[in-house]
Amino acid sequence: MPAWPELTSGVIINLVTEVIVVVVGVFIAQSLRRVWDEWRYGRWCATVRRNGEDVVQRAVSAGKAKEVLAEAAELSVFLKGLVSPYDTLHCDIIEVAKQPGLLLIDRKERRFVIDLDKNPPKSKVGVPATL
């Protein structure tokens, strides 16, 4: 029968070893996830156009691209924030069918393109906007 100090030292060594294995596993998993997300969602670009010329072109981080591609409401907020210094959108930017050409999401080229020339005119005061 092992002595008490030998038993406790064996248990402590096993616990420390398991903690180290778990910590190293978590770091490796996070690193792999970060590389995967960068490969899948990296290199996106957002462009605002007016009169056929690019007014602004911004790189979109992999985390933000993942977030906005997963949820349409987040995409709407992100794109309205991008456009706001240059113009006001007069329609729901996500409803592409109601205002064709305003928003182009090119997944192959990894681009969001907002063409302000396709932005509908502002509705009259007191008249609800057509969505």
Rosetta silent file (secondary structure, phi, psi, omega in degrees, C-alpha in Angstrom):
SEQUENCE: MPAWPELTSGVIINLVTEVIVVVVGVFIAQSLRRVWDEWRYGRWCATVRRNGEDVVQRAVSAGKAKEVLAEAAELSVFLKGLVSPYDTLHCDIIEVAKQPGLLLIDRKERRFVIDLDKNPPKSKVGVPATL
SCORE:     score description
SCORE:     0.000 S_00000001
   1 L     0.000  127.830 -178.188    0.000    0.000    0.000 S_00000001
   2 L   -68.262  151.479  178.657    1.498    3.403   -1.040 S_00000001
   3 L   -74.605  156.101 -178.210    2.251    5.945    1.612 S_00000001
   4 H   -56.129  -46.735  179.466    0.059    9.008    1.970 S_00000001
   5 H   -62.422  -37.491  178.085    2.676   11.537    0.682 S_00000001
   6 H   -66.170  -38.608  179.183    3.335    9.442   -2.427 S_00000001
   7 H   -65.151  -47.536 -178.940   -0.405    9.210   -3.115 S_00000001
   8 H   -66.657  -38.454  179.208   -1.018   12.961   -2.772 S_00000001
   9 H   -66.694  -35.408  176.163    2.020   13.855   -4.875 S_00000001
  10 H   -65.050  -41.510  178.311    0.787   11.503   -7.633 S_00000001
  11 H   -65.585  -43.454 -179.606   -2.673   13.085   -7.569 S_00000001
  12 H   -63.279  -43.985  178.531   -1.218   16.599   -7.646 S_00000001
  13 H   -61.349  -42.665  178.195    1.060   15.746  -10.568 S_00000001
  14 H   -63.406  -42.628  179.501   -1.898   14.279  -12.493 S_00000001
  15 H   -64.123  -44.769  179.654   -4.075   17.343  -11.798 S_00000001
  16 H   -63.429  -42.074  178.411   -1.356   19.765  -12.877 S_00000001
  17 H   -61.300  -43.766  179.259   -0.733   17.728  -16.023 S_00000001
  18 H   -64.533  -40.565  178.469   -4.442   17.733  -16.892 S_00000001
  19 H   -63.010  -43.798  179.201   -4.727   21.497  -16.348 S_00000001
  20 H   -62.431  -43.111  179.346   -1.731   22.108  -18.623 S_00000001
  21 H   -61.821  -42.593  179.857   -3.205   19.833  -21.309 S_00000001
  22 H   -65.953  -44.705 -179.623   -6.554   21.657  -21.166 S_00000001
  23 H   -62.578  -46.635  178.949   -4.965   25.132  -21.310 S_00000001
  24 H   -62.765  -40.380  178.175   -2.738   24.172  -24.243 S_00000001
  25 H   -61.915  -41.176  178.940   -5.747   22.569  -25.999 S_00000001
  26 H   -65.130  -44.140  179.167   -7.825   25.731  -25.606 S_00000001
  27 H   -63.235  -40.761  178.239   -5.040   27.923  -27.010 S_00000001
  28 H   -65.868  -43.207  179.229   -4.555   25.622  -29.978 S_00000001
  29 H   -62.886  -41.702  178.319   -8.304   25.490  -30.645 S_00000001
  30 H   -64.594  -40.458  179.255   -8.576   29.296  -30.494 S_00000001
  31 H   -64.320  -43.774  177.948   -5.625   29.697  -32.849 S_00000001
  32 H   -63.586  -39.804  179.306   -7.113   27.246  -35.331 S_00000001
  33 H   -64.601  -41.080  179.318  -10.494   29.004  -35.111 S_00000001
  34 H   -63.417  -42.925  178.246   -8.891   32.387  -35.729 S_00000001
  35 H   -64.214  -42.549  178.912   -7.046   31.047  -38.797 S_00000001
  36 H   -61.880  -46.951 -179.945  -10.258   29.421  -40.084 S_00000001
  37 H   -63.840  -39.408  178.739  -12.286   32.625  -39.626 S_00000001
  38 H   -64.722  -39.935  178.594   -9.583   34.697  -41.330 S_00000001
  39 H   -67.193  -40.857 -174.638   -9.529   32.279  -44.273 S_00000001
  40 H   -82.348  -38.681 -173.658  -13.315   32.163  -44.545 S_00000001
  41 H  -115.497   -0.648 -178.010  -14.290   35.778  -43.746 S_00000001
  42 L   -76.147  167.582  174.858  -11.082   37.762  -44.291 S_00000001
  43 L    67.462   24.719  174.009  -10.305   40.200  -47.120 S_00000001
  44 E   -81.492  152.314 -178.691  -13.811   41.728  -47.385 S_00000001
  45 E  -138.089  141.637  176.793  -14.061   45.307  -48.603 S_00000001
  46 E  -115.467  131.182 -176.443  -16.909   47.841  -48.447 S_00000001
  47 E  -127.400  135.537  173.052  -17.215   50.471  -51.186 S_00000001
  48 E  -111.619  126.298 -178.470  -19.503   53.492  -51.497 S_00000001
  49 E  -115.059  144.906  172.337  -19.959   54.810  -55.052 S_00000001
  50 E  -145.080  132.204 -178.964  -21.392   58.060  -56.327 S_00000001
  51 L    55.383   36.610  176.954  -21.455   59.138  -59.992 S_00000001
  52 L    77.415   -0.279 -179.910  -19.581   55.991  -60.961 S_00000001
  53 E  -113.470  147.210  177.500  -16.588   56.813  -58.754 S_00000001
  54 E   -74.952  119.860  178.088  -15.595   55.230  -55.468 S_00000001
  55 E   -81.548  -44.719  178.804  -16.168   57.739  -52.673 S_00000001
  56 E  -146.021  145.535  176.541  -14.792   55.493  -49.947 S_00000001
  57 E  -136.449  119.271 -176.460  -13.340   52.021  -49.834 S_00000001
  58 E  -123.864  141.534  173.345  -12.831   50.349  -46.465 S_00000001
  59 E   -76.352  142.901  178.874  -11.417   47.003  -45.436 S_00000001
  60 E  -112.476  127.582 -179.037  -13.769   44.907  -43.301 S_00000001
  61 L   -66.436  159.904 -179.811  -12.248   42.751  -40.581 S_00000001
  62 H   -62.372  -38.877  179.110  -12.901   39.022  -40.558 S_00000001
  63 H   -64.623  -42.948  179.555  -14.874   39.312  -37.310 S_00000001
  64 H   -69.469  -40.133  177.838  -17.136   42.069  -38.650 S_00000001
  65 H   -61.764  -42.945  178.026  -17.646   40.255  -41.969 S_00000001
  66 H   -61.108  -42.955 -178.800  -18.656   37.102  -40.092 S_00000001
  67 H   -65.311  -47.504 -175.023  -21.075   39.102  -37.942 S_00000001
  68 H   -76.147  -28.305  177.409  -22.776   41.019  -40.763 S_00000001
  69 H   -75.217  -23.440 -179.814  -23.026   38.050  -43.119 S_00000001
  70 H   -81.343  -27.888 -173.884  -24.712   35.998  -40.407 S_00000001
  71 L  -134.695  120.173 -177.469  -27.403   38.587  -39.555 S_00000001
  72 H   -63.584  -34.775  179.862  -29.146   40.881  -42.062 S_00000001
  73 H   -64.785  -38.039  177.387  -29.989   43.447  -39.377 S_00000001
  74 H   -67.356  -36.790  177.413  -26.290   43.800  -38.516 S_00000001
  75 H   -63.149  -42.820  179.183  -25.466   44.223  -42.201 S_00000001
  76 H   -60.379  -47.430 -179.824  -28.034   47.014  -42.476 S_00000001
  77 H   -63.519  -44.158 -179.867  -26.622   48.886  -39.474 S_00000001
  78 H   -61.008  -47.297 -177.069  -23.042   48.446  -40.665 S_00000001
  79 H   -70.647  -36.812  176.322  -23.754   49.691  -44.191 S_00000001
  80 H   -63.986  -37.850  176.253  -25.869   52.643  -43.025 S_00000001
  81 H   -65.240  -34.566  178.194  -23.006   53.649  -40.744 S_00000001
  82 H   -69.764  -38.265 -176.307  -20.611   53.464  -43.670 S_00000001
  83 H   -80.751  -28.196 -169.017  -22.855   55.583  -45.909 S_00000001
  84 L   -52.267  -34.926  177.584  -23.932   58.166  -43.300 S_00000001
  85 L   -70.639  -15.109 -173.175  -21.087   60.701  -43.814 S_00000001
  86 L  -109.237  -28.932 -177.495  -21.857   60.870  -47.537 S_00000001
  87 L  -169.179  170.924  174.318  -25.638   60.567  -47.879 S_00000001
  88 L  -110.608  129.767  177.428  -28.817   59.370  -46.207 S_00000001
  89 L   -77.403  134.786 -176.001  -30.383   56.162  -47.413 S_00000001
  90 L  -106.649   18.441  177.225  -34.056   56.618  -48.224 S_00000001
  91 L  -155.273  173.355  175.958  -35.015   52.951  -48.238 S_00000001
  92 L   -76.208  116.120 -173.402  -34.241   49.683  -46.529 S_00000001
  93 L   -67.737  -22.862 -178.507  -30.844   48.753  -47.945 S_00000001
  94 L   -78.790  -26.941  179.217  -31.402   45.036  -47.385 S_00000001
  95 L   -76.835   75.450 -174.925  -34.564   44.923  -49.521 S_00000001
  96 L   -63.005  -36.660 -176.700  -32.600   44.583  -52.749 S_00000001
  97 L   -64.465  -29.603 -178.495  -35.639   43.572  -54.812 S_00000001
  98 L   -83.506  -21.821  178.151  -37.392   46.885  -54.059 S_00000001
  99 L  -139.732   76.865 -175.429  -34.374   49.015  -54.969 S_00000001
 100 L   -64.332  141.095  176.826  -32.193   47.060  -57.408 S_00000001
 101 L    91.262  -14.911 -179.551  -28.594   48.129  -57.775 S_00000001
 102 L   -68.311  -43.073 -179.564  -28.332   50.003  -54.479 S_00000001
 103 E  -125.173  128.666  174.335  -26.495   47.166  -52.735 S_00000001
 104 E  -120.221  123.259  174.424  -24.294   44.566  -54.360 S_00000001
 105 E  -110.048  105.150 -178.262  -22.897   41.754  -52.232 S_00000001
 106 E  -101.091   99.053 -176.628  -20.232   40.034  -54.286 S_00000001
 107 L   -71.327  -29.628  179.778  -19.209   36.918  -52.345 S_00000001
 108 L   -69.122  -46.152  179.133  -16.662   35.842  -54.935 S_00000001
 109 L   -86.962   -6.321 -179.409  -14.787   39.159  -54.848 S_00000001
 110 L    57.233   59.415 -178.365  -15.679   39.636  -51.146 S_00000001
 111 E  -136.988  143.909  165.387  -17.135   43.106  -51.612 S_00000001
 112 E  -108.884  123.174  179.671  -20.093   45.145  -50.430 S_00000001
 113 E  -122.061  124.025  176.691  -20.817   47.897  -52.970 S_00000001
 114 E  -111.350  117.280 -179.384  -23.348   50.645  -52.253 S_00000001
 115 E   -99.996  104.803 -176.725  -24.217   52.728  -55.312 S_00000001
 116 H   -68.397  -15.626  175.555  -25.644   56.036  -54.115 S_00000001
 117 H   -66.943  -24.460 -179.902  -26.861   56.805  -57.652 S_00000001
 118 H   -91.872    1.392  178.807  -29.526   54.101  -57.087 S_00000001
 119 L   -69.080  124.596 -178.445  -30.658   55.659  -53.785 S_00000001
 120 L   -66.451  157.690  178.901  -34.320   56.651  -54.219 S_00000001
 121 L   -66.489  156.484 -179.837  -35.281   60.296  -53.702 S_00000001
 122 L   -65.972  137.660  179.561  -36.345   61.409  -50.252 S_00000001
 123 L   -72.481  156.824 -179.187  -40.082   61.017  -49.658 S_00000001
 124 L   -69.993  153.023 -179.369  -42.186   64.125  -49.094 S_00000001
 125 L   -63.828  132.993  178.615  -42.844   65.287  -45.542 S_00000001
 126 L    88.333  -11.312  178.768  -45.971   63.694  -44.093 S_00000001
 127 L  -104.808  124.752 -179.461  -46.069   60.970  -46.719 S_00000001
 128 L   -62.624  143.765  179.776  -44.857   57.575  -45.543 S_00000001
 129 L   -69.865  145.576  177.600  -41.845   56.252  -47.381 S_00000001
 130 L   -84.719  122.651 -179.234  -42.376   53.415  -49.795 S_00000001
 131 L  -105.393    0.000    0.000  -40.477   50.341  -48.619 S_00000001
